[in-house]
CSV table of C-alpha atoms in Angstrom, one decimal:
chain,number,residue,atom,x,y,z
A,1,UNK,CA,-192.4,-22.6,92.0
A,2,UNK,CA,-195.1,-22.1,94.6
A,3,UNK,CA,-194.6,-20.2,97.8
A,4,UNK,CA,-196.4,-18.9,100.8
A,5,UNK,CA,-195.7,-15.9,103.0
A,6,UNK,CA,-197.0,-15.3,106.5
A,7,UNK,CA,-195.7,-11.8,107.2
A,8,UNK,CA,-196.4,-11.9,111.0
A,9,UNK,CA,-194.5,-14.2,113.3
A,10,UNK,CA,-196.9,-13.5,116.1
A,11,UNK,CA,-200.3,-12.0,116.4
A,12,UNK,CA,-201.6,-10.8,119.8
A,13,UNK,CA,-205.3,-10.3,120.4
A,14,UNK,CA,-207.6,-9.9,123.4
A,15,UNK,CA,-210.2,-12.6,124.1
A,16,UNK,CA,-213.5,-11.6,122.4
A,17,UNK,CA,-211.9,-9.4,119.8
A,18,UNK,CA,-211.8,-10.4,116.1
A,19,UNK,CA,-208.6,-11.9,114.8
A,20,UNK,CA,-206.9,-12.0,111.5
A,21,UNK,CA,-203.8,-14.1,110.5
A,22,UNK,CA,-202.4,-13.1,107.1
A,23,UNK,CA,-201.2,-15.2,104.3
A,24,UNK,CA,-200.1,-14.4,100.7
A,25,UNK,CA,-199.2,-17.0,98.1
A,26,UNK,CA,-197.6,-17.4,94.7
A,27,UNK,CA,-198.4,-20.2,92.3
A,28,UNK,CA,-198.2,-20.5,88.5
A,29,UNK,CA,-201.8,-21.6,88.1
A,30,UNK,CA,-205.0,-21.7,90.1
A,31,UNK,CA,-204.2,-22.3,93.8
A,32,UNK,CA,-205.6,-24.7,96.3
A,33,UNK,CA,-205.2,-23.1,99.7
A,34,UNK,CA,-205.3,-24.5,103.2
A,35,UNK,CA,-205.1,-23.5,106.8
A,36,UNK,CA,-203.8,-25.7,109.5
A,37,UNK,CA,-203.4,-25.2,113.3
A,38,UNK,CA,-200.7,-26.8,115.5
A,39,UNK,CA,-200.9,-27.1,119.2
A,40,UNK,CA,-197.8,-27.9,121.3
A,41,UNK,CA,-196.4,-31.4,120.8
A,42,UNK,CA,-199.2,-32.2,118.3
A,43,UNK,CA,-199.5,-32.6,114.5
A,44,UNK,CA,-201.3,-30.3,112.2
A,45,UNK,CA,-205.1,-30.0,112.4
A,46,UNK,CA,-207.0,-29.1,109.3
A,47,UNK,CA,-209.1,-25.9,109.6
A,48,UNK,CA,-210.4,-25.1,106.1
A,49,UNK,CA,-209.5,-25.0,102.4
A,50,UNK,CA,-210.3,-23.0,99.3
A,51,UNK,CA,-210.6,-24.9,96.1
A,52,UNK,CA,-212.9,-22.9,93.9
A,53,UNK,CA,-216.2,-21.0,94.2
A,54,UNK,CA,-217.2,-18.6,97.0
A,55,UNK,CA,-214.3,-16.5,98.1
A,56,UNK,CA,-215.4,-16.7,101.8
A,57,UNK,CA,-214.7,-20.2,103.2
A,58,UNK,CA,-216.0,-21.4,106.5
A,59,UNK,CA,-214.1,-23.9,108.5
A,60,UNK,CA,-213.8,-25.6,111.9
A,61,UNK,CA,-214.1,-23.9,115.3
A,62,UNK,CA,-215.7,-20.7,113.9
A,63,UNK,CA,-212.7,-19.9,111.6
A,64,UNK,CA,-213.2,-18.5,108.1
A,65,UNK,CA,-210.9,-17.3,105.4
A,66,UNK,CA,-211.2,-14.9,102.5
A,67,UNK,CA,-209.7,-15.7,99.2
A,68,UNK,CA,-208.6,-12.6,97.2
A,69,UNK,CA,-207.2,-13.5,93.8
A,70,UNK,CA,-206.1,-9.9,92.9
A,71,UNK,CA,-204.1,-9.6,96.1
A,72,UNK,CA,-203.1,-13.3,96.1
A,73,UNK,CA,-204.1,-13.5,99.7
A,74,UNK,CA,-205.9,-16.0,101.9
A,75,UNK,CA,-206.3,-14.4,105.3
A,76,UNK,CA,-207.7,-16.4,108.2
A,77,UNK,CA,-210.3,-14.7,110.4
A,78,UNK,CA,-212.5,-15.3,113.4
A,79,UNK,CA,-215.1,-12.8,114.7
A,80,UNK,CA,-214.4,-13.5,118.4
A,81,UNK,CA,-211.1,-15.0,119.7
A,82,UNK,CA,-210.9,-17.5,122.5
A,83,UNK,CA,-207.9,-18.1,124.8
A,84,UNK,CA,-208.0,-21.7,123.5
A,85,UNK,CA,-207.3,-20.5,120.0
A,86,UNK,CA,-203.8,-19.7,121.0
A,87,UNK,CA,-201.6,-21.9,118.8
A,88,UNK,CA,-199.4,-21.9,115.7
A,89,UNK,CA,-201.2,-21.4,112.4
A,90,UNK,CA,-199.9,-22.5,109.0
A,91,UNK,CA,-201.1,-21.4,105.6
A,92,UNK,CA,-200.4,-23.8,102.8
A,93,UNK,CA,-200.7,-23.9,99.0
A,94,UNK,CA,-200.9,-26.6,96.5
A,95,UNK,CA,-200.4,-25.8,92.8
A,96,UNK,CA,-202.7,-28.1,90.8
A,97,UNK,CA,-199.7,-29.0,88.7
A,98,UNK,CA,-197.5,-29.9,91.6
A,99,UNK,CA,-199.0,-33.2,92.6
A,100,UNK,CA,-199.9,-33.6,96.3
A,101,UNK,CA,-197.1,-31.5,97.7
A,102,UNK,CA,-198.1,-28.8,100.1
A,103,UNK,CA,-195.9,-25.7,100.5
A,104,UNK,CA,-196.2,-24.1,103.9
A,105,UNK,CA,-195.7,-20.6,105.2
A,106,UNK,CA,-193.4,-20.1,108.1
A,107,UNK,CA,-196.3,-20.1,110.6
A,108,UNK,CA,-197.9,-17.4,112.8
A,109,UNK,CA,-198.1,-17.8,116.5
A,110,UNK,CA,-201.5,-16.5,117.8
A,111,UNK,CA,-201.6,-15.4,121.4
A,112,UNK,CA,-205.1,-14.7,122.8
A,113,UNK,CA,-205.0,-13.0,126.1
A,114,UNK,CA,-207.8,-13.1,128.7
B,1,UNK,CA,-212.6,-43.3,111.9
B,2,UNK,CA,-209.3,-43.5,113.6
B,3,UNK,CA,-206.9,-40.7,112.6
B,4,UNK,CA,-203.4,-41.0,111.2
B,5,UNK,CA,-201.1,-42.8,113.6
B,6,UNK,CA,-197.3,-42.6,113.8
B,7,UNK,CA,-194.9,-44.7,115.7
B,8,UNK,CA,-192.8,-44.2,117.6
B,9,UNK,CA,-193.7,-40.8,119.0
B,10,UNK,CA,-190.2,-40.1,120.3
B,11,UNK,CA,-186.8,-41.3,119.2
B,12,UNK,CA,-183.2,-40.6,120.3
B,13,UNK,CA,-180.4,-41.7,118.1
B,14,UNK,CA,-176.7,-40.9,117.7
B,15,UNK,CA,-174.9,-39.6,114.6
B,16,UNK,CA,-174.3,-42.3,112.0
B,17,UNK,CA,-177.1,-44.5,113.0
B,18,UNK,CA,-180.2,-45.1,110.9
B,19,UNK,CA,-183.8,-44.9,111.9
B,20,UNK,CA,-187.2,-46.1,110.5
B,21,UNK,CA,-190.4,-44.3,111.2
B,22,UNK,CA,-193.9,-45.7,110.6
B,23,UNK,CA,-197.2,-44.2,109.5
B,24,UNK,CA,-200.6,-45.7,109.4
B,25,UNK,CA,-203.0,-43.6,107.3
B,26,UNK,CA,-206.7,-43.1,107.8
B,27,UNK,CA,-208.7,-46.2,106.7
B,28,UNK,CA,-209.4,-45.8,102.9
B,29,UNK,CA,-206.7,-43.3,102.3
B,30,UNK,CA,-204.2,-44.4,99.6
B,31,UNK,CA,-201.9,-41.4,99.5
B,32,UNK,CA,-199.3,-40.8,102.2
B,33,UNK,CA,-197.0,-37.8,102.4
B,34,UNK,CA,-194.1,-37.1,104.7
B,35,UNK,CA,-192.9,-33.7,106.0
B,36,UNK,CA,-190.0,-32.5,108.1
B,37,UNK,CA,-190.6,-29.7,110.6
B,38,UNK,CA,-187.7,-27.8,112.1
B,39,UNK,CA,-187.4,-24.4,113.8
B,40,UNK,CA,-185.1,-23.1,111.1
B,41,UNK,CA,-186.5,-24.5,107.9
B,42,UNK,CA,-190.2,-24.8,108.9
B,43,UNK,CA,-192.3,-27.5,107.2
B,44,UNK,CA,-190.7,-29.1,104.2
B,45,UNK,CA,-192.1,-31.8,102.0
B,46,UNK,CA,-190.1,-35.0,101.9
B,47,UNK,CA,-192.0,-37.4,99.6
B,48,UNK,CA,-195.4,-38.8,98.7
B,49,UNK,CA,-196.4,-42.4,98.1
B,50,UNK,CA,-199.5,-43.7,96.3
B,51,UNK,CA,-200.3,-47.3,95.6
B,52,UNK,CA,-196.8,-48.4,96.8
B,53,UNK,CA,-195.1,-46.0,94.3
B,54,UNK,CA,-193.2,-42.8,95.1
B,55,UNK,CA,-195.1,-40.1,93.2
B,56,UNK,CA,-193.3,-37.0,94.3
B,57,UNK,CA,-190.1,-36.1,96.1
B,58,UNK,CA,-188.8,-33.0,97.8
B,59,UNK,CA,-185.4,-31.6,97.9
B,60,UNK,CA,-183.7,-33.9,100.4
B,61,UNK,CA,-180.6,-36.1,100.1
B,62,UNK,CA,-180.7,-39.7,99.2
B,63,UNK,CA,-180.3,-40.6,102.9
B,64,UNK,CA,-184.0,-40.0,103.2
B,65,UNK,CA,-186.1,-42.8,101.7
B,66,UNK,CA,-189.5,-44.3,102.1
B,67,UNK,CA,-191.8,-47.0,101.0
B,68,UNK,CA,-195.5,-47.9,101.1
B,69,UNK,CA,-197.0,-51.2,101.6
B,70,UNK,CA,-200.1,-52.8,100.0
B,71,UNK,CA,-202.3,-51.8,103.0
B,72,UNK,CA,-201.2,-48.1,102.4
B,73,UNK,CA,-199.0,-48.1,105.6
B,74,UNK,CA,-195.8,-46.2,105.0
B,75,UNK,CA,-192.3,-46.1,106.5
B,76,UNK,CA,-189.6,-43.6,106.1
B,77,UNK,CA,-185.9,-44.3,106.7
B,78,UNK,CA,-183.1,-42.0,107.4
B,79,UNK,CA,-179.6,-43.5,107.1
B,80,UNK,CA,-176.3,-42.1,108.5
B,81,UNK,CA,-178.0,-39.7,110.8
B,82,UNK,CA,-176.7,-36.2,111.1
B,83,UNK,CA,-177.3,-33.6,113.9
B,84,UNK,CA,-179.4,-31.6,111.5
B,85,UNK,CA,-181.8,-34.4,111.0
B,86,UNK,CA,-183.3,-33.7,114.5
B,87,UNK,CA,-186.8,-32.7,113.7
B,88,UNK,CA,-190.5,-33.5,114.0
B,89,UNK,CA,-191.4,-35.8,111.2
B,90,UNK,CA,-195.1,-35.6,110.2
B,91,UNK,CA,-197.0,-38.0,108.1
B,92,UNK,CA,-200.2,-37.0,106.3
B,93,UNK,CA,-202.8,-39.1,104.4
B,94,UNK,CA,-205.4,-38.3,101.9
B,95,UNK,CA,-207.9,-40.3,99.8
B,96,UNK,CA,-206.2,-40.1,96.4
B,97,UNK,CA,-203.7,-37.4,96.7
B,98,UNK,CA,-205.6,-35.4,94.1
B,99,UNK,CA,-205.3,-31.6,94.1
B,100,UNK,CA,-208.5,-31.0,96.0
B,101,UNK,CA,-207.9,-33.6,98.6
B,102,UNK,CA,-207.3,-32.6,102.2
B,103,UNK,CA,-204.2,-34.0,103.8
B,104,UNK,CA,-204.8,-35.1,107.4
B,105,UNK,CA,-201.7,-35.2,109.7
B,106,UNK,CA,-200.6,-37.5,112.4
B,107,UNK,CA,-199.1,-36.4,115.7
B,108,UNK,CA,-195.6,-36.8,114.4
B,109,UNK,CA,-192.4,-38.5,115.5
B,110,UNK,CA,-189.9,-36.3,117.2
B,111,UNK,CA,-186.4,-37.5,116.3
B,112,UNK,CA,-183.4,-36.2,118.3
B,113,UNK,CA,-179.9,-37.0,117.0
B,114,UNK,CA,-177.1,-36.7,119.5
């Protein structure tokens, strides 16, 4: 069975500082990994995904994520945080043998303070 | 392209009633998945439809059902509502539902069961 862990319920960072939101995963085969962001009273917005190839994936709004197979991690990063980045972030995994089902982590609330 | 749309956005029902939620996918997308989001359980996969056939199902009771129409629009139905069914129900669409596809989410329908 596939699973995702986001070890931090909340991450606090000052505006302009780099941010990292952590994610680790467990799948039986090669993973497809995704990051989504959710603003209040909204659905999930797609940020980026890792399918194969380069371990550093670049996505929307200046976000990037680093895939590390040996550590089974897929941490989300941004060099300089904005107050408007404050939201709920979800990491998700899809096992290529599990159809189209996404398994989500519990979410990490990012708070960026001015 | 217009995004995924869901109707209604908000619903209030009482225990024992049934409810139908609607989802219109992005034009050209043939796969529609449904997820339930609650504070306690997080994001959980309900089911996926592709070409009017249920292709995948999560671990939910039979009170939860769905269908897909020939134009790829999908509906989900919950019968005999329970208080615990109060949640944000999210619909997501993707082109083919293949492993590398990105799922794009709608704004959700917030269901409150009294």
